[in-house]
mmCIF file of C-alpha atoms in Angstrom:
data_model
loop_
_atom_site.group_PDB
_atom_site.id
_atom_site.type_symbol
_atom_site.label_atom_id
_atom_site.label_comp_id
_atom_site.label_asym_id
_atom_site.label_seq_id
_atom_site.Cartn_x
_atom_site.Cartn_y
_atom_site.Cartn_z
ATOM 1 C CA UNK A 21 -46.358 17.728 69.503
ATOM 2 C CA UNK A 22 -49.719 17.384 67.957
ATOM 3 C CA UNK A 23 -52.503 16.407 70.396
ATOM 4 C CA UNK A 24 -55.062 14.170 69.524
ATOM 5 C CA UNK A 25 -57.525 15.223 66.430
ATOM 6 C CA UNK A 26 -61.033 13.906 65.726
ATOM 7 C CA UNK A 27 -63.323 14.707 62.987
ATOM 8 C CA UNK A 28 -65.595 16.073 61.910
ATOM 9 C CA UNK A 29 -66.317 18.199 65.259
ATOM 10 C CA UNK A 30 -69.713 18.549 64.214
ATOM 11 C CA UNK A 31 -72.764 16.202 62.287
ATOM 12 C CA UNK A 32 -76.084 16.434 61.762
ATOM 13 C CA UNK A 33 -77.920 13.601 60.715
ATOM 14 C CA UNK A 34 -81.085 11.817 60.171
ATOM 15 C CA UNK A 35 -82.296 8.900 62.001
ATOM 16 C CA UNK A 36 -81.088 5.660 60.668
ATOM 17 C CA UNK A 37 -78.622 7.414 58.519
ATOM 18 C CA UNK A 38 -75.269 6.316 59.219
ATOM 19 C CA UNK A 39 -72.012 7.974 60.297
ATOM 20 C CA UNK A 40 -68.429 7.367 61.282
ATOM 21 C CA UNK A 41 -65.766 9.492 63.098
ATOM 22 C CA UNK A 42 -61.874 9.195 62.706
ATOM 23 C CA UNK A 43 -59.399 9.273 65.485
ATOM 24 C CA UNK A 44 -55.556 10.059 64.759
ATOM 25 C CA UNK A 45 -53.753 9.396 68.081
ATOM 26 C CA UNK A 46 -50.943 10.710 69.503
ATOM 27 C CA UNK A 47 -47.677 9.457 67.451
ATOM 28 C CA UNK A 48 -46.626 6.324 69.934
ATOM 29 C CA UNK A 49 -49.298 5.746 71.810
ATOM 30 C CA UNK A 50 -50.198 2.102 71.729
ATOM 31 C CA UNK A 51 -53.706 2.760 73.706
ATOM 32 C CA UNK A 52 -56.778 4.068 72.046
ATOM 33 C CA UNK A 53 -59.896 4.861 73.674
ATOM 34 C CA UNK A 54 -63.271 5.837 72.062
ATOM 35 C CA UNK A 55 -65.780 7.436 75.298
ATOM 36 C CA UNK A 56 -69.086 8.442 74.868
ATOM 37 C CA UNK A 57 -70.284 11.797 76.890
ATOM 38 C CA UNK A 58 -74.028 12.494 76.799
ATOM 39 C CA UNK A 59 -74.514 16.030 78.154
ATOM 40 C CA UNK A 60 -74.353 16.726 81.678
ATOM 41 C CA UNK A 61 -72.624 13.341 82.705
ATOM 42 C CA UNK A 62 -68.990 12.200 82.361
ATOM 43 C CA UNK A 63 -67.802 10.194 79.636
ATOM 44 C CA UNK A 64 -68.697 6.097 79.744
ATOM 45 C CA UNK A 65 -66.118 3.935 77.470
ATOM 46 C CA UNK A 66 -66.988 2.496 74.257
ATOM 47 C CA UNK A 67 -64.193 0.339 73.385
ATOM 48 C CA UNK A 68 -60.735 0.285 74.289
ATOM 49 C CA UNK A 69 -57.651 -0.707 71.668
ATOM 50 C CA UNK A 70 -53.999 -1.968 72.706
ATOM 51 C CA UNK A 71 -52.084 -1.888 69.347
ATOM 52 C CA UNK A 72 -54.681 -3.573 66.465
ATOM 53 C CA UNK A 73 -56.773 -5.554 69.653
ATOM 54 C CA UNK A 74 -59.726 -4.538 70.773
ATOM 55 C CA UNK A 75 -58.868 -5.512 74.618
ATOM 56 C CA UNK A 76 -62.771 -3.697 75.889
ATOM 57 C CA UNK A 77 -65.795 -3.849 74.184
ATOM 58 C CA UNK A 78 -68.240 -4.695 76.562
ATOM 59 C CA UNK A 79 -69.410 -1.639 76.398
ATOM 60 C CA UNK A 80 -70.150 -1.278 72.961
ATOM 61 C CA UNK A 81 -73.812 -1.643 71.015
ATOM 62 C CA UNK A 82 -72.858 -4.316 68.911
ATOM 63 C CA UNK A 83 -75.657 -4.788 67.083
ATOM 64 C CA UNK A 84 -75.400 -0.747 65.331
ATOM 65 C CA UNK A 85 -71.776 0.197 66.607
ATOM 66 C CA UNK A 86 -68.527 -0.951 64.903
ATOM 67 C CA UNK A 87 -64.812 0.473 65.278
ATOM 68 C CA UNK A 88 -61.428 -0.449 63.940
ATOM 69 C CA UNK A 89 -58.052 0.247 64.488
ATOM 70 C CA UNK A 90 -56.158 -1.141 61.164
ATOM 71 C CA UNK A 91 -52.159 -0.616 61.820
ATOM 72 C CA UNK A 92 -53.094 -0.051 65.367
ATOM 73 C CA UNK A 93 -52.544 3.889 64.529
ATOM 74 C CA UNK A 94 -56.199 5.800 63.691
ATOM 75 C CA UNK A 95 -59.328 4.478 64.060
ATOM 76 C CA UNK A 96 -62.757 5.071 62.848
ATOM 77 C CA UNK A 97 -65.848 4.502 64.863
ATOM 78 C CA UNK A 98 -69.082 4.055 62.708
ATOM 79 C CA UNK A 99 -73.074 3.933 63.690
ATOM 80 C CA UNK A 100 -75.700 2.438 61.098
ATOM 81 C CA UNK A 101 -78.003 2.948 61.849
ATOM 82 C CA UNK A 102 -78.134 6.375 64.178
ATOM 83 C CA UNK A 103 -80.981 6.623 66.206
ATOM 84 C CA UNK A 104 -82.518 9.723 68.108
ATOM 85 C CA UNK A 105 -80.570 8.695 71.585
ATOM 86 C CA UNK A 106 -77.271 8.615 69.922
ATOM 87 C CA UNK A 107 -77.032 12.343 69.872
ATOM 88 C CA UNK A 108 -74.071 12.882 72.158
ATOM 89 C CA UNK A 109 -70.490 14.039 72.069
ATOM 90 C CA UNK A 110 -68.136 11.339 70.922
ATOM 91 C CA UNK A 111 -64.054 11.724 72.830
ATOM 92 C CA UNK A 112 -61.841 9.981 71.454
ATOM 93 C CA UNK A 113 -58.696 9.555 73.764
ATOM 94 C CA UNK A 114 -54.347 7.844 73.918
ATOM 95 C CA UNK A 115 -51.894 6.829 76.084
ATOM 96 C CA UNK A 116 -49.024 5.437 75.752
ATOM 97 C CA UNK A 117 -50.074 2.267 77.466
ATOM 98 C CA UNK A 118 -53.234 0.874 79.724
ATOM 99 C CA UNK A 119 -55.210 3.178 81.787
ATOM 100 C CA UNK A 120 -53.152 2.518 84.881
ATOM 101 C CA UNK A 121 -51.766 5.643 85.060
ATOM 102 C CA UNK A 122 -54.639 6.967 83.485
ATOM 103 C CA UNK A 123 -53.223 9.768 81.776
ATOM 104 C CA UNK A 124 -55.370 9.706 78.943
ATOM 105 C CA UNK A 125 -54.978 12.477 76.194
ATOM 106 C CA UNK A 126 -58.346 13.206 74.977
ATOM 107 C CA UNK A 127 -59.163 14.934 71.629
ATOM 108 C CA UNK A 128 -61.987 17.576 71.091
ATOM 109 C CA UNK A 129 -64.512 15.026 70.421
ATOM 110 C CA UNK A 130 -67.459 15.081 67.914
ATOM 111 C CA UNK A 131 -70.514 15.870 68.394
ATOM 112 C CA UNK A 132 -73.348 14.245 67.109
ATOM 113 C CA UNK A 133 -77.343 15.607 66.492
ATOM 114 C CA UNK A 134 -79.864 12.872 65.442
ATOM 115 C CA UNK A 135 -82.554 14.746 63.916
ATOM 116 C CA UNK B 23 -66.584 -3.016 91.166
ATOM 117 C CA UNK B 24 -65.801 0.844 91.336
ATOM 118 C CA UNK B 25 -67.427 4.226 91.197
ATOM 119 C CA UNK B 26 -67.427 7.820 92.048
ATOM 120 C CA UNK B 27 -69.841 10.419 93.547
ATOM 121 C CA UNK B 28 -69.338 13.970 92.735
ATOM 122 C CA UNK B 29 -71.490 15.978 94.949
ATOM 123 C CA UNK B 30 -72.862 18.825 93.615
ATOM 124 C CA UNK B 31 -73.381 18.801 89.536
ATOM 125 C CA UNK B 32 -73.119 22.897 90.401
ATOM 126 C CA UNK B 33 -70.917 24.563 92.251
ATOM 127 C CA UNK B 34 -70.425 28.898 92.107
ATOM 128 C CA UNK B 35 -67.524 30.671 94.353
ATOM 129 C CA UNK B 36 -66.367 34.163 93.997
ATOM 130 C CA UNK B 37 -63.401 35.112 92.697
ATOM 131 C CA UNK B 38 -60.530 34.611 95.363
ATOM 132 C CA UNK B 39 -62.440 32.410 97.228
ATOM 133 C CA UNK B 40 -61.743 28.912 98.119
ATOM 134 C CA UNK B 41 -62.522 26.128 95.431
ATOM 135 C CA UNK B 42 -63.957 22.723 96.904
ATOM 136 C CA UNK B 43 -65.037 19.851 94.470
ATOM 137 C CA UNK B 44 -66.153 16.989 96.634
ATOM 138 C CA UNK B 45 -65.569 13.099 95.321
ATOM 139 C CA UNK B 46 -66.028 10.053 96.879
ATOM 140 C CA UNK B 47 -65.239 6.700 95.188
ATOM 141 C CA UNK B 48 -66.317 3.255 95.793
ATOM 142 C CA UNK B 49 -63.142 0.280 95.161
ATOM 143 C CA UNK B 50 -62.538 -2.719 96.490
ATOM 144 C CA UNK B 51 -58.648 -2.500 96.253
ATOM 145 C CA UNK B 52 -55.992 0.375 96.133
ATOM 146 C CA UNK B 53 -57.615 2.874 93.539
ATOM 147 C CA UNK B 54 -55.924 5.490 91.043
ATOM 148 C CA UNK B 55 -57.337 8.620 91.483
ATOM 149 C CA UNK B 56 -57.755 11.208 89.033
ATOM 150 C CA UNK B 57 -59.110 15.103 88.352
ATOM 151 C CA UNK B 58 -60.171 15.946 84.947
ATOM 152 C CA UNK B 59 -61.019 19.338 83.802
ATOM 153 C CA UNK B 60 -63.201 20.106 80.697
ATOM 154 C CA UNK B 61 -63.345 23.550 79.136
ATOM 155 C CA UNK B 62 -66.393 24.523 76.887
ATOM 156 C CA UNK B 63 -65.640 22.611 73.144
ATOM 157 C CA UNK B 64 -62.764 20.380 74.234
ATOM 158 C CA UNK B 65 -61.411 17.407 75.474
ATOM 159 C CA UNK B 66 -60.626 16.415 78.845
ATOM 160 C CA UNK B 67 -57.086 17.592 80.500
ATOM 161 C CA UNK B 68 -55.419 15.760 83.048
ATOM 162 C CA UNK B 69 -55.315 18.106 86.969
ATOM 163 C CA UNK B 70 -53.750 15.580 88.131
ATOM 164 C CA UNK B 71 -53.487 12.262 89.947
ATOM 165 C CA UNK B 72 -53.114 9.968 92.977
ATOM 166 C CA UNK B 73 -51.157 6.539 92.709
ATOM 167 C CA UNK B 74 -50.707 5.466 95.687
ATOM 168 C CA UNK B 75 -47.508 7.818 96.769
ATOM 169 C CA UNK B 76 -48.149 10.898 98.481
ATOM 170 C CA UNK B 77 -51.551 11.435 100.067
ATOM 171 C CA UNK B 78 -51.456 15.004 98.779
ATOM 172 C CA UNK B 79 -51.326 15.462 95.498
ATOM 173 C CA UNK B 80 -50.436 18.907 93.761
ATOM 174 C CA UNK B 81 -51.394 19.367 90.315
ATOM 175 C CA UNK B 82 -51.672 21.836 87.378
ATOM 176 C CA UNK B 83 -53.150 25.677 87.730
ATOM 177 C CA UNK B 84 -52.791 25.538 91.677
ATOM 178 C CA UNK B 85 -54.726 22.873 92.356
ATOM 179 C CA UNK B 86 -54.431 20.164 94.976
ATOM 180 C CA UNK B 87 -56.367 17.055 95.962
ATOM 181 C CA UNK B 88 -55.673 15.280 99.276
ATOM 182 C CA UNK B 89 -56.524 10.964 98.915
ATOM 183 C CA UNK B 90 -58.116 9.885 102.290
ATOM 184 C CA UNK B 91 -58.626 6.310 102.752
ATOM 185 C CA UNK B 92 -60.573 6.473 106.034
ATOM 186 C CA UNK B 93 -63.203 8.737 104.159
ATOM 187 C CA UNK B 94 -63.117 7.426 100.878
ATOM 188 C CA UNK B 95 -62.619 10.669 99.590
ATOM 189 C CA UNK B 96 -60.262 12.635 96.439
ATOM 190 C CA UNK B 97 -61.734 16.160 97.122
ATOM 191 C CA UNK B 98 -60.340 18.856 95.170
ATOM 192 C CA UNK B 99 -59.449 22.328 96.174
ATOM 193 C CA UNK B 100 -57.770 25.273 95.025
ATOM 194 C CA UNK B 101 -57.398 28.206 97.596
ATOM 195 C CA UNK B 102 -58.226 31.206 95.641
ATOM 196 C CA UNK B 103 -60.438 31.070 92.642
ATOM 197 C CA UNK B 104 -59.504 32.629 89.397
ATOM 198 C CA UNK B 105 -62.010 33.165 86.293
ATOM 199 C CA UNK B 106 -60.270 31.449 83.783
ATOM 200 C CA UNK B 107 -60.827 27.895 86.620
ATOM 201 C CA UNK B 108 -64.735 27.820 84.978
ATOM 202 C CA UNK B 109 -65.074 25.147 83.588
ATOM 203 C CA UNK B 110 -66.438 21.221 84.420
ATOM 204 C CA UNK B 111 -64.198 19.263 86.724
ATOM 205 C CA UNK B 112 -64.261 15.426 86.514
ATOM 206 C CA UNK B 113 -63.465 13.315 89.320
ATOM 207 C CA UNK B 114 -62.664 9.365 87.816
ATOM 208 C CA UNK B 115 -61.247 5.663 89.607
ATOM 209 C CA UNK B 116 -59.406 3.092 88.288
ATOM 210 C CA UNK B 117 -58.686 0.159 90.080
ATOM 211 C CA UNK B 118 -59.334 -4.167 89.474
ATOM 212 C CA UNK B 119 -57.039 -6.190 87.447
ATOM 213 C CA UNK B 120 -58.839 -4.404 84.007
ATOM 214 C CA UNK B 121 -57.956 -0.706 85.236
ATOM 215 C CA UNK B 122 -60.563 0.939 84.120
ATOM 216 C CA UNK B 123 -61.019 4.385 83.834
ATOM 217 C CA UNK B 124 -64.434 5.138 85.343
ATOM 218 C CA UNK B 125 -65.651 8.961 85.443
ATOM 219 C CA UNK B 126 -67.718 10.663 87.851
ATOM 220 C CA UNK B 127 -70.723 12.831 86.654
ATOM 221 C CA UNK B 128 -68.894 15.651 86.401
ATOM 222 C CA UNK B 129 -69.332 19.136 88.482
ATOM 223 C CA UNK B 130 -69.582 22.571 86.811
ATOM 224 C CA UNK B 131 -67.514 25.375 87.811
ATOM 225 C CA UNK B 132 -68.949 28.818 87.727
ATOM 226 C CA UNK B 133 -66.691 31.614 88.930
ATOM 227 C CA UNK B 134 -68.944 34.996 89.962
ATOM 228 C CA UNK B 135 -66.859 38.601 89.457
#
């Protein structure tokens, strides 16, 4: 069974250049988490999906941060525009439903350099 | 609210020695409790877990982590150290009505020849 798969692993960008990065669950899991892991500390949650819904976003810099889940399968998760502190590794993670059990599959994540 | 402490971001043993990765967590009702391990370039992979059955909990690669209320505490341990176990080790809580996953600050695993 495939595992969870992000891309791109790797991006280099500019400051204030923007950039997205897909998600493509594992097949049947109705929970989809986007973390973000800045280096040396454990991963802090973005935004949380059940199905299409956003259910947790609290988390989440509106104001240069977006994500969607259309058909409640992948998702993208886009920043415009990046700034220097963004630079971090972005996990994306599923389960087949809420984090009570909290066996969340992660993927590889993708990491990000603002230059 | 809820959190957890990982003492020590560093920890080095020898090979065949004992492994101890301390946590404490902070809930204010029953927690899940959770070890995460992170090799170098990939995702997180579930050690194992506690939910609210046995106190000791036994989980992939020889590990075990023992819940204990009294002390607030999820330490892991693994009696004898082998160099593929480097790697970071995540300690993480969820508990509250939202069940939240909440992560520790991770502790890296060196393992010396």
């Amino acid at each position: 069974e495939a595992g969870v798969v992000q891309s791109p692993r790797y991006k280099i960008i500019e400051k204030k250049q923007p950039v997205a990065f897909w998600c493509n669950p594992i097949s049947g899991h109705n929970t989809l988490y986007w973390y973000l892991q800045n280096l040396g500390q454990g991963p802090e949650l973005l935004i949380r999906y059940e199905n299409e819904e956003a259910v947790d976003d609290s988390q989440l810099p509106k104001d240069r941060f977006s994500a969607e889940r259309l058909k409640g399968v992948d998702s993208t998760l886009k920043i415009q525009p990046a700034e220097l502190g963004d630079s971090a590794v972005y996990l994306c993670a599923s389960s087949l439903s809420g984090p009570d059990t909290g066996e969340l599959f992660f993927g590889e994540g993708s990491r990000l350099t603002v230059l | 609210a809820q959190s957890v402490t990982q003492l020590g971001s560093h920890v080095s043993v020898s090979e065949g020695a004992l492994v101890l990765l301390r946590c404490n967590y902070s809930s204010s009702v029953p927690p899940y409790l959770f070890w995460y391990v992170q090799y170098p370039n990939q995702g997180l992979q579930l050690l194992l877990k506690y939910t609210s059955a046995a106190t000791l909990v036994k989980g992939i690669n020889g590990f075990e982590a023992e819940f204990k209320k009294s002390e607030t505490s999820f330490h892991l341990t693994k009696p004898s150290a082998h160099m593929s176990d480097a790697a970071e080790y995540f300690c993480a809580v969820s508990s509250g009505s939202a069940r939240q996953l909440t992560f520790g600050s991770g502790t890296q695993l060196t393992v010396l020849p």
